[in-house]
PDB file of C-alpha atoms and ligand atoms in Angstrom:
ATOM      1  CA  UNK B 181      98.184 118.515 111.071  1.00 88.00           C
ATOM      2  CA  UNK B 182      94.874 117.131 110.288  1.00 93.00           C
ATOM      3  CA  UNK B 183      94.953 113.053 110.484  1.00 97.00           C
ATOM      4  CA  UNK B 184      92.828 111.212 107.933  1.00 98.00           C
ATOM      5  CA  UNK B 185      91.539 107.597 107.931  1.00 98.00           C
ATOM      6  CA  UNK B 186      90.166 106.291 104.639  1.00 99.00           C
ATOM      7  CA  UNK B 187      88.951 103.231 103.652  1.00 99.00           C
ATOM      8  CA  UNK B 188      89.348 101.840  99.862  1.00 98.00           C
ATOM      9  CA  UNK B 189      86.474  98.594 100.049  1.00 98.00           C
ATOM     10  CA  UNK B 190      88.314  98.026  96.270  1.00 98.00           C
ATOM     11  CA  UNK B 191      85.829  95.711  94.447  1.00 98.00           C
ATOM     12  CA  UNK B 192      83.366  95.497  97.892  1.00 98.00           C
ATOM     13  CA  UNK B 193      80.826  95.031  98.979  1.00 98.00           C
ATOM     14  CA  UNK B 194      78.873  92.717  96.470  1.00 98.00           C
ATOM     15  CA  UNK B 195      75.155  94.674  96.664  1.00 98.00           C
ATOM     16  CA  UNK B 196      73.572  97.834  96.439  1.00 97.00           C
ATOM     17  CA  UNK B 197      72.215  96.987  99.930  1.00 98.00           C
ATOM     18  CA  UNK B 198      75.045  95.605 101.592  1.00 98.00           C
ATOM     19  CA  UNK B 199      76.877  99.399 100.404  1.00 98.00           C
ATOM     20  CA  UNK B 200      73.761 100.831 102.060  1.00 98.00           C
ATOM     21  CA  UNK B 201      74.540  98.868 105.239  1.00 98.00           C
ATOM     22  CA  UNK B 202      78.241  99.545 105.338  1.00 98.00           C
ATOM     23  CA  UNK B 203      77.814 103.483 104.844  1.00 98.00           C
ATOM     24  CA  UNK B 204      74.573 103.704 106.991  1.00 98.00           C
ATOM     25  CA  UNK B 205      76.827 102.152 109.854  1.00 98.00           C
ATOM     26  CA  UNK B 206      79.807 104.158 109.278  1.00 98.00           C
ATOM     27  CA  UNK B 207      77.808 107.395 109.695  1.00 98.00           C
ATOM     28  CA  UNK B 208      75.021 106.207 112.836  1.00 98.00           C
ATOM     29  CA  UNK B 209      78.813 105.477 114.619  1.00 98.00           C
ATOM     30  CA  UNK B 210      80.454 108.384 113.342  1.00 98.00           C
ATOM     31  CA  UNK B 211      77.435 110.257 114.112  1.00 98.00           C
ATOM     32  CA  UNK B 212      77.110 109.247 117.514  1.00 97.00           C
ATOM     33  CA  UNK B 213      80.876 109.874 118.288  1.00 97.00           C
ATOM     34  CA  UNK B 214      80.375 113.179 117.162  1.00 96.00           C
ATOM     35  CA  UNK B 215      77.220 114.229 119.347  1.00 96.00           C
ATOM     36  CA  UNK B 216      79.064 112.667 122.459  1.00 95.00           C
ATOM     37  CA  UNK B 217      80.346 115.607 124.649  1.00 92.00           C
ATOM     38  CA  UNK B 218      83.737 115.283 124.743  1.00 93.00           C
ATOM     39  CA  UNK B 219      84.297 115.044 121.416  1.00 95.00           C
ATOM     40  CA  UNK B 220      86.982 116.889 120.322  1.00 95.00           C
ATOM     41  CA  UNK B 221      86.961 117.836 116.519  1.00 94.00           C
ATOM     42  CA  UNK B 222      90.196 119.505 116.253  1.00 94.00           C
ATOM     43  CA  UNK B 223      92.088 115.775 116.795  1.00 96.00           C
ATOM     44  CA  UNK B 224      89.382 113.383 114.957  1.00 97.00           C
ATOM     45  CA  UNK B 225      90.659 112.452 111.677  1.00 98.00           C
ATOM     46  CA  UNK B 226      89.050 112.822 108.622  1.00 98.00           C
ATOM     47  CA  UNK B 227      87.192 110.027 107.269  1.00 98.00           C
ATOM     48  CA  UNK B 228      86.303 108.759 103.940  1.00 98.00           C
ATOM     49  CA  UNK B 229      85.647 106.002 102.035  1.00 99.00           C
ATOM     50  CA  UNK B 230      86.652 105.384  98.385  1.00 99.00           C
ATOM     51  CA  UNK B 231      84.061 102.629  97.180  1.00 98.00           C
ATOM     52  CA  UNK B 232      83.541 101.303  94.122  1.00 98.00           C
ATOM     53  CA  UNK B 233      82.772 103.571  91.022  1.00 98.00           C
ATOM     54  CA  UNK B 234      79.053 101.569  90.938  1.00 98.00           C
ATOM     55  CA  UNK B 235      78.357 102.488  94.451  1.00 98.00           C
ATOM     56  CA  UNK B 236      79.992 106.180  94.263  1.00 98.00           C
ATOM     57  CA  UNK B 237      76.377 108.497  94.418  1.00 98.00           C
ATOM     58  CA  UNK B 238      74.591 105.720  96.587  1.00 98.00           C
ATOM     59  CA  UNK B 239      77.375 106.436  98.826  1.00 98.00           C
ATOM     60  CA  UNK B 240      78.201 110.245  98.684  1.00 98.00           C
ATOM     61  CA  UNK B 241      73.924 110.941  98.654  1.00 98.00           C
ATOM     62  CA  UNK B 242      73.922 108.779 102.198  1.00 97.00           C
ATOM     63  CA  UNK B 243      77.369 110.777 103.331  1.00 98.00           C
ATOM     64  CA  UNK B 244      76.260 113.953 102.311  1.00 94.00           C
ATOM     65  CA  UNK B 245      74.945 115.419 105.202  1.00 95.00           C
ATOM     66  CA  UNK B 246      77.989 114.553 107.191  1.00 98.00           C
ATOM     67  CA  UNK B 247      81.669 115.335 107.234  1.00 97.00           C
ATOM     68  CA  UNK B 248      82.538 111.792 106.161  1.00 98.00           C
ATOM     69  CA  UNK B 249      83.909 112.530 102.620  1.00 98.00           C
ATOM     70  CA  UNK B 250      83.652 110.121  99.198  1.00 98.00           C
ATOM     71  CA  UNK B 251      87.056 109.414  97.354  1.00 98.00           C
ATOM     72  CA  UNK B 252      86.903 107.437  94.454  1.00 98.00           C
ATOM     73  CA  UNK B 253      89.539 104.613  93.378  1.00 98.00           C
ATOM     74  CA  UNK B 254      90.519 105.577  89.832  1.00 98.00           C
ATOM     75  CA  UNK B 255      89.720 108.007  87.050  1.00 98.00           C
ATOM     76  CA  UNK B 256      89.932 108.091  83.514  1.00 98.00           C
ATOM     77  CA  UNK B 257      93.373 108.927  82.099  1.00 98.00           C
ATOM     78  CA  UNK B 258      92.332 109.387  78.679  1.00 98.00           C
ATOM     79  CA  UNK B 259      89.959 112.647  79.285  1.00 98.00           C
ATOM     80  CA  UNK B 260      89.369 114.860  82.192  1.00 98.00           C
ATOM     81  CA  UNK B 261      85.851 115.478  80.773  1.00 98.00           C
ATOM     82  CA  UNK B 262      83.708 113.493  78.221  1.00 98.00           C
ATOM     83  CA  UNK B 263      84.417 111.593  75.027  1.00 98.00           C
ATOM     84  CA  UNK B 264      84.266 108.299  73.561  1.00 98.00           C
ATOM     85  CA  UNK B 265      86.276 106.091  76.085  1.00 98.00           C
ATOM     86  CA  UNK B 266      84.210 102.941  76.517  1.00 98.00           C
ATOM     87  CA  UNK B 267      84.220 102.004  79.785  1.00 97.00           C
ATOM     88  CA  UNK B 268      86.036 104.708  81.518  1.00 98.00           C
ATOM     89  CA  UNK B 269      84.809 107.636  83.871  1.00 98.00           C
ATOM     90  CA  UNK B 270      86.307 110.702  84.018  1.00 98.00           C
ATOM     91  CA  UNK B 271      86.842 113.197  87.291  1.00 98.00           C
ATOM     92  CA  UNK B 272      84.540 115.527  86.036  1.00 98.00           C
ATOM     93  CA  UNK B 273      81.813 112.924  86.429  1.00 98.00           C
ATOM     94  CA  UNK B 274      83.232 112.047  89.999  1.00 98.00           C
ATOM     95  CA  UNK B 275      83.316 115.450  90.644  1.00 98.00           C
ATOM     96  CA  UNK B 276      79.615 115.023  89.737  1.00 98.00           C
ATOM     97  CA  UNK B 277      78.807 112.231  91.485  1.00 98.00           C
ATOM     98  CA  UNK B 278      79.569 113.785  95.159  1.00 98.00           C
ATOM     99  CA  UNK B 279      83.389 112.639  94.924  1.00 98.00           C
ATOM    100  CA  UNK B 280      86.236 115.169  96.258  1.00 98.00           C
ATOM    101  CA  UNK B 281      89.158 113.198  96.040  1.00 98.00           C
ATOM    102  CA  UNK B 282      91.161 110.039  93.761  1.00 99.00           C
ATOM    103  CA  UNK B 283      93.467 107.541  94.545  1.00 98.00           C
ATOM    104  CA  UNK B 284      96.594 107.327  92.578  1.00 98.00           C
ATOM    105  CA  UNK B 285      99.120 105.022  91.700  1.00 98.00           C
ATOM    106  CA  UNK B 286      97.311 102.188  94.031  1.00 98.00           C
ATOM    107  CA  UNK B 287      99.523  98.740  93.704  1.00 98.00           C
ATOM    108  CA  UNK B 288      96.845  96.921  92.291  1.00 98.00           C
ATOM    109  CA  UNK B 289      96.207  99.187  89.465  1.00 98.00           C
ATOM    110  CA  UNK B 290      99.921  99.369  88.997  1.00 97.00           C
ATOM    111  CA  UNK B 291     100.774  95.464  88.784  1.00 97.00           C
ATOM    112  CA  UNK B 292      97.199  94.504  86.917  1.00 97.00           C
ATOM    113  CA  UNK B 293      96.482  97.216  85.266  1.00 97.00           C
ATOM    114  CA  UNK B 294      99.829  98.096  84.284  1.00 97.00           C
ATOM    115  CA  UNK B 295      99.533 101.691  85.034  1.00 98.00           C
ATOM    116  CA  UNK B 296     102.936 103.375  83.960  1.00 97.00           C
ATOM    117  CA  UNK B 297     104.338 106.885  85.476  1.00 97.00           C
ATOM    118  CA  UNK B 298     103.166 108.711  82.277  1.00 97.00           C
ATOM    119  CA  UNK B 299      99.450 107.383  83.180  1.00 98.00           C
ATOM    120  CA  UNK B 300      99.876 108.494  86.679  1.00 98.00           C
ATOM    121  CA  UNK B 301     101.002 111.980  85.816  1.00 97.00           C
ATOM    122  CA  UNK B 302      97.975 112.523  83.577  1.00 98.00           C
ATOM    123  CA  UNK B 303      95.337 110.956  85.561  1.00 98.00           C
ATOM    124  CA  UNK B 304      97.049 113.282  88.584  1.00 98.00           C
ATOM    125  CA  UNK B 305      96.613 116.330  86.100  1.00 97.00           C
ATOM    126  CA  UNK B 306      92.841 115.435  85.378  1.00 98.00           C
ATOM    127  CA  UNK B 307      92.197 115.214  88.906  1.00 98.00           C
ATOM    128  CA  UNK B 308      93.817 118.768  90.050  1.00 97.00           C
ATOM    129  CA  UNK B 309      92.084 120.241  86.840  1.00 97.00           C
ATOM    130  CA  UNK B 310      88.669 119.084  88.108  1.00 98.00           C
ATOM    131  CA  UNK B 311      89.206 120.004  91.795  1.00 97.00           C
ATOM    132  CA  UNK B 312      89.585 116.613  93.050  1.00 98.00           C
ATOM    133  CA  UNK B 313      92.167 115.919  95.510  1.00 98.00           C
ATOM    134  CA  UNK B 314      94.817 112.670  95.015  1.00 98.00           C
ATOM    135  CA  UNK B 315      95.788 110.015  97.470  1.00 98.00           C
ATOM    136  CA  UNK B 316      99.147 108.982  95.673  1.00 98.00           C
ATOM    137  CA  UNK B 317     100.176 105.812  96.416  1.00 98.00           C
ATOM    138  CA  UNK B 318     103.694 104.384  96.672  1.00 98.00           C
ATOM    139  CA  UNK B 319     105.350 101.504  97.998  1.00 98.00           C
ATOM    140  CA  UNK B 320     108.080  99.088  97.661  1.00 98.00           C
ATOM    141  CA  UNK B 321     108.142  94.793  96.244  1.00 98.00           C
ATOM    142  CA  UNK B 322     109.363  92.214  98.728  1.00 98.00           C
ATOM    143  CA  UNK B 323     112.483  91.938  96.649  1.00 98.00           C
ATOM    144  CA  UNK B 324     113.088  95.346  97.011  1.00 98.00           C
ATOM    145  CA  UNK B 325     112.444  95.645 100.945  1.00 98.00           C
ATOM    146  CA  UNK B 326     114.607  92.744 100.983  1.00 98.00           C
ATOM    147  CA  UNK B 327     117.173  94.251  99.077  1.00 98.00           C
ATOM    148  CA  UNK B 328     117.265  97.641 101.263  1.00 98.00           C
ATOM    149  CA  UNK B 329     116.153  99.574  98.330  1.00 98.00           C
ATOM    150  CA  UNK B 330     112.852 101.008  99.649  1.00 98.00           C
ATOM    151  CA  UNK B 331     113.695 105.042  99.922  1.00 98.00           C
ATOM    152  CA  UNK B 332     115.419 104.490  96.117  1.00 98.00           C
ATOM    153  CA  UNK B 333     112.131 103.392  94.800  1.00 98.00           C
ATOM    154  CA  UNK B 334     109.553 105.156  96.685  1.00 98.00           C
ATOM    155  CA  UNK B 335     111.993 108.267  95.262  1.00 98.00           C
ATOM    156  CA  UNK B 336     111.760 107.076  91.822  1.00 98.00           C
ATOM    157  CA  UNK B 337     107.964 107.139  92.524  1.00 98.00           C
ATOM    158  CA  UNK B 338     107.690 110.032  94.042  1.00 98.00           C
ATOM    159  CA  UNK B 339     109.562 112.044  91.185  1.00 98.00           C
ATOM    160  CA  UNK B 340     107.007 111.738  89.053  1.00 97.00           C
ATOM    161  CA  UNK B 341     105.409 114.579  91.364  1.00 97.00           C
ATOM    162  CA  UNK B 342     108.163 116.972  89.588  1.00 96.00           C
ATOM    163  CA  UNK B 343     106.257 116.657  86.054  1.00 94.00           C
ATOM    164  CA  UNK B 344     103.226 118.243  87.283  1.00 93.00           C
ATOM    165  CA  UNK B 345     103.039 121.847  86.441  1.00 84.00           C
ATOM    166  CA  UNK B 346     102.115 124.774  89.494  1.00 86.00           C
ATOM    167  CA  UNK B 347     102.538 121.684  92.304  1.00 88.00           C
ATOM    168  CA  UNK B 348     102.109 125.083  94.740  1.00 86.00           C
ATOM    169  CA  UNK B 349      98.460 125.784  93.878  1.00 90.00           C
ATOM    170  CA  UNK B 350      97.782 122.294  94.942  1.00 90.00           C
ATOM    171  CA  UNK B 351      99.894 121.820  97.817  1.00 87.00           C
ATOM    172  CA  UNK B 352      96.377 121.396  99.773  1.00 94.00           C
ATOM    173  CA  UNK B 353      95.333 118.715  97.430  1.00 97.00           C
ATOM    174  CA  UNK B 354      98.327 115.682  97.363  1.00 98.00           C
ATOM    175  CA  UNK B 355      98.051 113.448 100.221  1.00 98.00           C
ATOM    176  CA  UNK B 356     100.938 110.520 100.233  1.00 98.00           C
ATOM    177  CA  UNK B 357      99.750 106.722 100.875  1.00 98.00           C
ATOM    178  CA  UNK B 358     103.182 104.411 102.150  1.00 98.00           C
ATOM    179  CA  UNK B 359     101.863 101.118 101.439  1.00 98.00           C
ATOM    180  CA  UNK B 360     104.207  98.422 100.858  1.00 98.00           C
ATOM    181  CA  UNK B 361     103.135  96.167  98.384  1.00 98.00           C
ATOM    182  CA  UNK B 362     104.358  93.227 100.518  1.00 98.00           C
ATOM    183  CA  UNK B 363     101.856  94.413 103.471  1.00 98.00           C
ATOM    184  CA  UNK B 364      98.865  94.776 101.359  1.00 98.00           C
ATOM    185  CA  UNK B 365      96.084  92.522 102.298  1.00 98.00           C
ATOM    186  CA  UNK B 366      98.720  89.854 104.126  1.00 98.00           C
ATOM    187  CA  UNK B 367      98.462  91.231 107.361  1.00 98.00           C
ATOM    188  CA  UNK B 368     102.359  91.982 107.345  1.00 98.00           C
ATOM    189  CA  UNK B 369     103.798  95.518 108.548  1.00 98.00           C
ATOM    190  CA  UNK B 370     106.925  96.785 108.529  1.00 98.00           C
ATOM    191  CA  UNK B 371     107.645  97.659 112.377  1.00 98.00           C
ATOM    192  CA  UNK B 372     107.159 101.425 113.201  1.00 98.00           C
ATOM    193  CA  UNK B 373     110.449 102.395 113.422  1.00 98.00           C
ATOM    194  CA  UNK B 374     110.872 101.684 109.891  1.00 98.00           C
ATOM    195  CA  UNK B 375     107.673 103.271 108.892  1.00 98.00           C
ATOM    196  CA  UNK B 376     108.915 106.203 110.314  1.00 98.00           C
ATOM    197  CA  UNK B 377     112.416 106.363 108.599  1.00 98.00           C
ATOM    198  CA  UNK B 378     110.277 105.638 105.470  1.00 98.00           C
ATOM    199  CA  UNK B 379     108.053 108.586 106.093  1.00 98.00           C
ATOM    200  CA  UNK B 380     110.644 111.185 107.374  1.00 98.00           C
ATOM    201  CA  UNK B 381     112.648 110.209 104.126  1.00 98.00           C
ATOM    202  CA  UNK B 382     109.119 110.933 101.935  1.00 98.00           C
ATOM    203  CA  UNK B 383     108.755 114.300 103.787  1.00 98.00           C
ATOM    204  CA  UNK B 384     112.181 114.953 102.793  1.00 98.00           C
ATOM    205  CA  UNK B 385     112.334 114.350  99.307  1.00 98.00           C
ATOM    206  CA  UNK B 386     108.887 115.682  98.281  1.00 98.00           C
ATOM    207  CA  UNK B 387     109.902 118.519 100.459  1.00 97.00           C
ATOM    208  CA  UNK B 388     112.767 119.110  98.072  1.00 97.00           C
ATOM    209  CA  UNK B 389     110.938 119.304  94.986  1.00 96.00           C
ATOM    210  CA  UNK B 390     108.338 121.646  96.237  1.00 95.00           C
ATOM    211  CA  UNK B 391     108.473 122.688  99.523  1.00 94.00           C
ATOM    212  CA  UNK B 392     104.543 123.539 100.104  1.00 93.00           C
ATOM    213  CA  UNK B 393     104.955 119.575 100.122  1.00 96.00           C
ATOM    214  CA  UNK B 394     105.898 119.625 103.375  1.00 95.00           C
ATOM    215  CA  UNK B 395     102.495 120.098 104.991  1.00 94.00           C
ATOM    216  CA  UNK B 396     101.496 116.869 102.563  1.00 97.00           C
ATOM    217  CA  UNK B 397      99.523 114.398 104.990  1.00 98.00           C
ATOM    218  CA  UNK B 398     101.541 111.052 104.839  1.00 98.00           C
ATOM    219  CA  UNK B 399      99.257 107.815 105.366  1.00 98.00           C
ATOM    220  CA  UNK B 400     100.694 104.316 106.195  1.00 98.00           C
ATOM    221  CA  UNK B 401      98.579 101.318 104.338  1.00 98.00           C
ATOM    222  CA  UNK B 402      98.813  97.674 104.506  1.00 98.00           C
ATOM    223  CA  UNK B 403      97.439  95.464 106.624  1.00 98.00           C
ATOM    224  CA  UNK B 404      95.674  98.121 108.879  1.00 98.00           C
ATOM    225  CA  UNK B 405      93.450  96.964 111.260  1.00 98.00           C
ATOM    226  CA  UNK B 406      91.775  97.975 115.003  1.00 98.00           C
ATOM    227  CA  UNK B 407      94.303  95.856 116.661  1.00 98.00           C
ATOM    228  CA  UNK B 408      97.308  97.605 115.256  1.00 98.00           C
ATOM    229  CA  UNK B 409      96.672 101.060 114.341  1.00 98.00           C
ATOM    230  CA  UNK B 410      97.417 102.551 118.143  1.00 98.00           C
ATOM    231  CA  UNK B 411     100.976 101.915 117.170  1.00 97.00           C
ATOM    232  CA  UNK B 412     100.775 104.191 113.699  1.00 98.00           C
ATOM    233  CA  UNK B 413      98.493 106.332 115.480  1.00 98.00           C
ATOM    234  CA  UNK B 414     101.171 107.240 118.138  1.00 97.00           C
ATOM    235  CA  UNK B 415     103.666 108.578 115.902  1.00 98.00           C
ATOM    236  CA  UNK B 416     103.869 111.965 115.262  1.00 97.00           C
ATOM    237  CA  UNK B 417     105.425 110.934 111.629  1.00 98.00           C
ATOM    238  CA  UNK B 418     102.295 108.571 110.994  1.00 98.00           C
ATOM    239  CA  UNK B 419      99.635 111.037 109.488  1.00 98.00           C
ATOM    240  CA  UNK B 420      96.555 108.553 109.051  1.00 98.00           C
ATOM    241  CA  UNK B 421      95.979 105.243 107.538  1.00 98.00           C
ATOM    242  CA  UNK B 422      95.030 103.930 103.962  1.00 98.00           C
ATOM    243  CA  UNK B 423      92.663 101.118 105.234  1.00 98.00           C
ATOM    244  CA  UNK B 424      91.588  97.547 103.119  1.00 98.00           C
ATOM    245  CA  UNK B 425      89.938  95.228 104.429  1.00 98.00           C
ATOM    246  CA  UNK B 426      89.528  96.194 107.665  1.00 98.00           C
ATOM    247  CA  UNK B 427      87.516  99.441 106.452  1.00 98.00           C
ATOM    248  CA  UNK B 428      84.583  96.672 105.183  1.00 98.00           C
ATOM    249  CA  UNK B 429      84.033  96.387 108.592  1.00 98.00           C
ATOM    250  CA  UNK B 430      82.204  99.888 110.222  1.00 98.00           C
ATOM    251  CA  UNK B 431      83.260  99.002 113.838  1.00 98.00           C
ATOM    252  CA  UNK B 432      86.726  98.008 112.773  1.00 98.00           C
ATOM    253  CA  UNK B 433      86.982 101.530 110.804  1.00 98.00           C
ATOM    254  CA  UNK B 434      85.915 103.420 113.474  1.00 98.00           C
ATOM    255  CA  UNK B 435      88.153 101.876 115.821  1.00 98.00           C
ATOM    256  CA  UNK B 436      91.084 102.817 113.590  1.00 98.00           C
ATOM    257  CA  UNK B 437      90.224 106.305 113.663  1.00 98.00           C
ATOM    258  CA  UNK B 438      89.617 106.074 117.053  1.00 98.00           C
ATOM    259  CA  UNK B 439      93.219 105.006 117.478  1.00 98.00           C
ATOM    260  CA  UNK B 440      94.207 108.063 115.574  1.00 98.00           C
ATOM    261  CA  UNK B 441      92.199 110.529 117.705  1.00 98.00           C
ATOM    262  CA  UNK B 442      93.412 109.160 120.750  1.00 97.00           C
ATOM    263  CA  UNK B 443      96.903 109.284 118.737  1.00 97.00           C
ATOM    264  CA  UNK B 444      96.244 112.832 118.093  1.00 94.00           C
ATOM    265  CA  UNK B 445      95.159 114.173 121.434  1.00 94.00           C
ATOM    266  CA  UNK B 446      98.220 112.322 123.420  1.00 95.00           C
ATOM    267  CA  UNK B 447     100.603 114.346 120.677  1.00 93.00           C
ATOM    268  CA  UNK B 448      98.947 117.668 121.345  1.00 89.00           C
ATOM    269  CA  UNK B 449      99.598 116.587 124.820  1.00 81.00           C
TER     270      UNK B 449
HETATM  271  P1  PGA V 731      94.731  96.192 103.287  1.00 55.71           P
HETATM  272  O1  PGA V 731      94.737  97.090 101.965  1.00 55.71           O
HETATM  273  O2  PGA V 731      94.425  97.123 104.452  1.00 55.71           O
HETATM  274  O3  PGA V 731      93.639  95.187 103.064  1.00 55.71           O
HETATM  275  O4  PGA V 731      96.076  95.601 103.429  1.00 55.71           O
HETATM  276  C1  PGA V 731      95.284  98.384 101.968  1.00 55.71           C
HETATM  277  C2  PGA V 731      95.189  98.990 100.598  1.00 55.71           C
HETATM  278  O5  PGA V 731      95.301  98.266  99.598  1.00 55.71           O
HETATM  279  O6  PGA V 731      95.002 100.212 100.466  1.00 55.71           O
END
């Protein structure tokens, strides 16, 4: 399965020309990976970056001519299209802008934006009807880690997946982000044996209510960075990472999805 490594800079960077920096970077190091010899396409993840919606087109025109691909952080959930939604931009304009897929159902947007199930569902609906793709976020509270509740309520999160109508035409389209709220931006993770239990319990259960599911890429996120990734990287459960603040940082990026090609190539042996 292909690996992906994307980066969501959330409010970040501050400028225009700090963006122009950060995505100039990424590629000229991408780029340069990709012209070396050796380089073996089959086990490189994907890349992308989800930046801000401000910086969306600066960054998808700069990306364009490359394989690196543009996700965007949210879309409207009150049209798929136009209308008079102050402040709000819909997935047909991301679609517009350059964008191919949206996160869902990110943490941050769930706690401060109080983002409920029914909000998810339609913003998930909007995306498939536009031809974006969704990075669907889930993971578990403190309390509930610390309870031993974490498969109960990534479930409960993940059934919300059951409400969305012809799931198989967009099997290719759903790609499921583990982050654990306690992990984001702390620089806590779970060890890997648990993200693995986590993930092989995900692959069952979304597996169950659709099984074109199964081939669903499965990120970990939370506290990714280069100095930890080889161990996510090495598991054959771990399908990519969902990358913070460490994805701010092009040579820090790239060294995370260098852990995941070198992750790659020892699993195809
Ligand atoms: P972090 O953020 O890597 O900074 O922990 C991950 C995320 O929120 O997606």
């Amino acid at each position: 399965m292909q690996s992906w490594v994307i980066g969501n800079w959330k409010k970040n960077p501050a400028t225009l020309t700090e963006v122009n920096e950060l995505t100039s970077a990424i590629k000229s190091k991408f780029l340069q990976k990709q012209s070396s010899q050796d380089f073996d396409s089959t086990c490189y993840p994907q890349l992308m970056v989800a930046p801000s919606t401000i910086h969306l087109v600066m960054a998808s025109q700069s990306l364009e001519d490359t394989s690196i691909l543009v996700g965007c952080q949210d879309i409207s959930a009150k049209s798929a299209t136009i209308g008079a939604y102050t402040g709000d931009s819909s997935a047909q304009q991301m679609v517009n802008a350059g964008v191919s897929w949206t996160l869902v159902g990110h943490s941050e947007r769930r706690s401060y934006h109080r983002e409920t199930e029914d909000t998810l569902i339609t913003k998930m609906r909007f995306a498939f009807e536009q031809g974006l793709g969704v990075v669907f976020c889930i993971g578990e509270t403190i309390e509930a880690y610390d309870l031993g509740k974490t498969i109960p309520v990534l479930e409960e999160q993940l059934q919300i997946l059951k409400s969305l109508p012809n799931l198989n035409e967009f099997f290719d389209k759903i790609i499921i982000a583990y982050e654990p709220v306690w992990s984001i931006g702390t620089g806590k993770v779970p060890s890997i044996e648990e993200v693995e239990k986590v993930h092989q319990a995900i692959k069952q259960y979304v597996t169950g209510i659709n099984a074109s599911l199964a081939d669903a890429p499965i990120l970990y996120g939370g506290s990714v960075n280069a100095d930890n990734a080889d161990q996510f990287a090495a598991s054959k459960w771990v399908d990519g990472a969902l990358v913070g603040g460490a994805s701010l940082d092009a040579d820090k990026f790239l060294s995370i999805a260098d852990s995941f090609y070198q992750g790659k190539q020892q699993l195809n042996g």
